[in-house]
Every structure is written in C-alpha cells, then in structure tokens.
Amino acid sequence: MLVLSRKLGEKIVIGSNIVLEIVDVRAGRVRLAFDAPREVTIHREEVLHQIHCEEKKAGNSATTAPCISESGMSLAPPKT
C-alpha cells in the first residue's frame, strides 16, 4: 500500500488518466474529487461491498466475503 500526504488543492495522478484532488479537509474528514474516464467505476468501499452482496444474493458473484446488514451483523451463515 502506498501512503501519500497531500494538502488542500493538491492532486495525485493514477496511471495516465485518473486524477484525484483534495478539495476539502475539515473536522477529520477529507473530500476527494476524481477525474476519470466514464468506463472507470469509482465506489466507496461500503457501497462496493453492498453491490457485491446484492450480486451474491442474485447468484451473479464469485465473491466469498460475508455480507453485512445495516445493523453491522454478518448475513453469511455461521461456519460449521
């Protein structure tokens, strides 16, 4: 994992076509802006996890990660 420090307004370039900019920092939160081609999907981790869980429920996913409900409880069956 690469860890970088950036200040407000500074950017990070990923590959040749994705730019990440720090647009706001306050109260322990960082707001990021992404400039990427339309074919590049960008999701927050919890949203991507929910997408995988929905795919898993529909039988369209090969992921093995347990699904977590809104209460934080795993929706996966207990291991036996």
Short mmCIF file of C-alpha atoms in Angstrom, two decimals:
data_model
loop_
_atom_site.label_atom_id
_atom_site.label_comp_id
_atom_site.label_asym_id
_atom_site.label_seq_id
_atom_site.Cartn_x
_atom_site.Cartn_y
_atom_site.Cartn_z
CA MET A 1 0.00 0.00 0.00
CA LEU A 2 1.29 3.42 -0.94
CA VAL A 3 0.58 6.20 1.58
CA LEU A 4 0.89 9.81 0.44
CA SER A 5 0.41 13.13 2.19
CA ARG A 6 -1.38 15.86 0.27
CA LYS A 7 -2.54 19.37 1.08
CA LEU A 8 -5.77 21.04 0.08
CA GLY A 9 -5.83 21.58 -3.68
CA GLU A 10 -3.04 19.12 -4.40
CA LYS A 11 -3.54 16.22 -6.80
CA ILE A 12 -2.47 12.63 -7.29
CA VAL A 13 -2.33 11.06 -10.75
CA ILE A 14 -3.10 7.34 -11.10
CA GLY A 15 -1.92 5.82 -14.35
CA SER A 16 -2.24 8.30 -17.18
CA ASN A 17 -5.95 9.07 -16.98
CA ILE A 18 -7.15 9.26 -13.36
CA VAL A 19 -6.64 12.38 -11.24
CA LEU A 20 -7.52 12.58 -7.55
CA GLU A 21 -7.74 16.06 -5.98
CA ILE A 22 -8.07 17.02 -2.31
CA VAL A 23 -10.95 19.52 -2.35
CA ASP A 24 -11.73 19.95 1.34
CA VAL A 25 -10.35 19.00 4.74
CA ARG A 26 -12.29 19.75 7.91
CA ALA A 27 -13.44 18.13 11.12
CA GLY A 28 -11.46 14.96 10.49
CA ARG A 29 -12.95 14.45 7.01
CA VAL A 30 -11.32 14.70 3.61
CA ARG A 31 -13.34 15.41 0.46
CA LEU A 32 -11.90 13.99 -2.74
CA ALA A 33 -12.65 14.75 -6.37
CA PHE A 34 -11.95 12.15 -9.04
CA ASP A 35 -11.43 12.87 -12.71
CA ALA A 36 -11.53 9.58 -14.58
CA PRO A 37 -12.85 8.15 -17.85
CA ARG A 38 -16.51 7.10 -17.77
CA GLU A 39 -15.56 3.42 -18.10
CA VAL A 40 -13.70 3.55 -14.76
CA THR A 41 -16.04 2.81 -11.87
CA ILE A 42 -15.32 4.51 -8.56
CA HIS A 43 -17.17 3.44 -5.40
CA ARG A 44 -16.79 3.97 -1.68
CA GLU A 45 -15.77 0.66 -0.10
CA GLU A 46 -19.09 0.19 1.71
CA VAL A 47 -21.07 0.81 -1.49
CA LEU A 48 -18.94 -1.69 -3.43
CA HIS A 49 -19.46 -4.22 -0.65
CA GLN A 50 -23.24 -3.71 -0.87
CA ILE A 51 -23.12 -4.16 -4.65
CA HIS A 52 -21.22 -7.44 -4.19
CA CYS A 53 -23.76 -8.59 -1.61
CA GLU A 54 -26.64 -7.85 -3.97
CA GLU A 55 -24.84 -9.75 -6.75
CA LYS A 56 -24.20 -12.62 -4.34
CA LYS A 57 -27.89 -12.76 -3.41
CA ALA A 58 -28.78 -12.82 -7.11
CA GLY A 59 -26.20 -15.56 -7.73
CA ASN A 60 -24.09 -13.35 -10.01
CA SER A 61 -20.93 -13.01 -7.94
CA ALA A 62 -17.87 -15.09 -7.18
CA THR A 63 -17.05 -13.06 -4.05
CA THR A 64 -16.66 -15.01 -0.80
CA ALA A 65 -16.77 -12.03 1.58
CA PRO A 66 -19.67 -12.16 4.06
CA CYS A 67 -22.45 -9.64 3.59
CA ILE A 68 -23.06 -7.21 6.45
CA SER A 69 -26.53 -5.91 7.30
CA GLU A 70 -27.25 -2.28 8.18
CA SER A 71 -27.01 -3.25 11.86
CA GLY A 72 -23.44 -4.46 11.25
CA MET A 73 -24.31 -8.13 11.65
CA SER A 74 -22.96 -10.62 9.13
CA LEU A 75 -25.59 -12.02 6.78
CA ALA A 76 -23.43 -15.03 6.00
CA PRO A 77 -24.41 -18.36 7.52
CA PRO A 78 -22.36 -19.36 10.56
CA LYS A 79 -19.33 -21.57 9.89
CA THR A 80 -19.81 -25.16 10.99
#
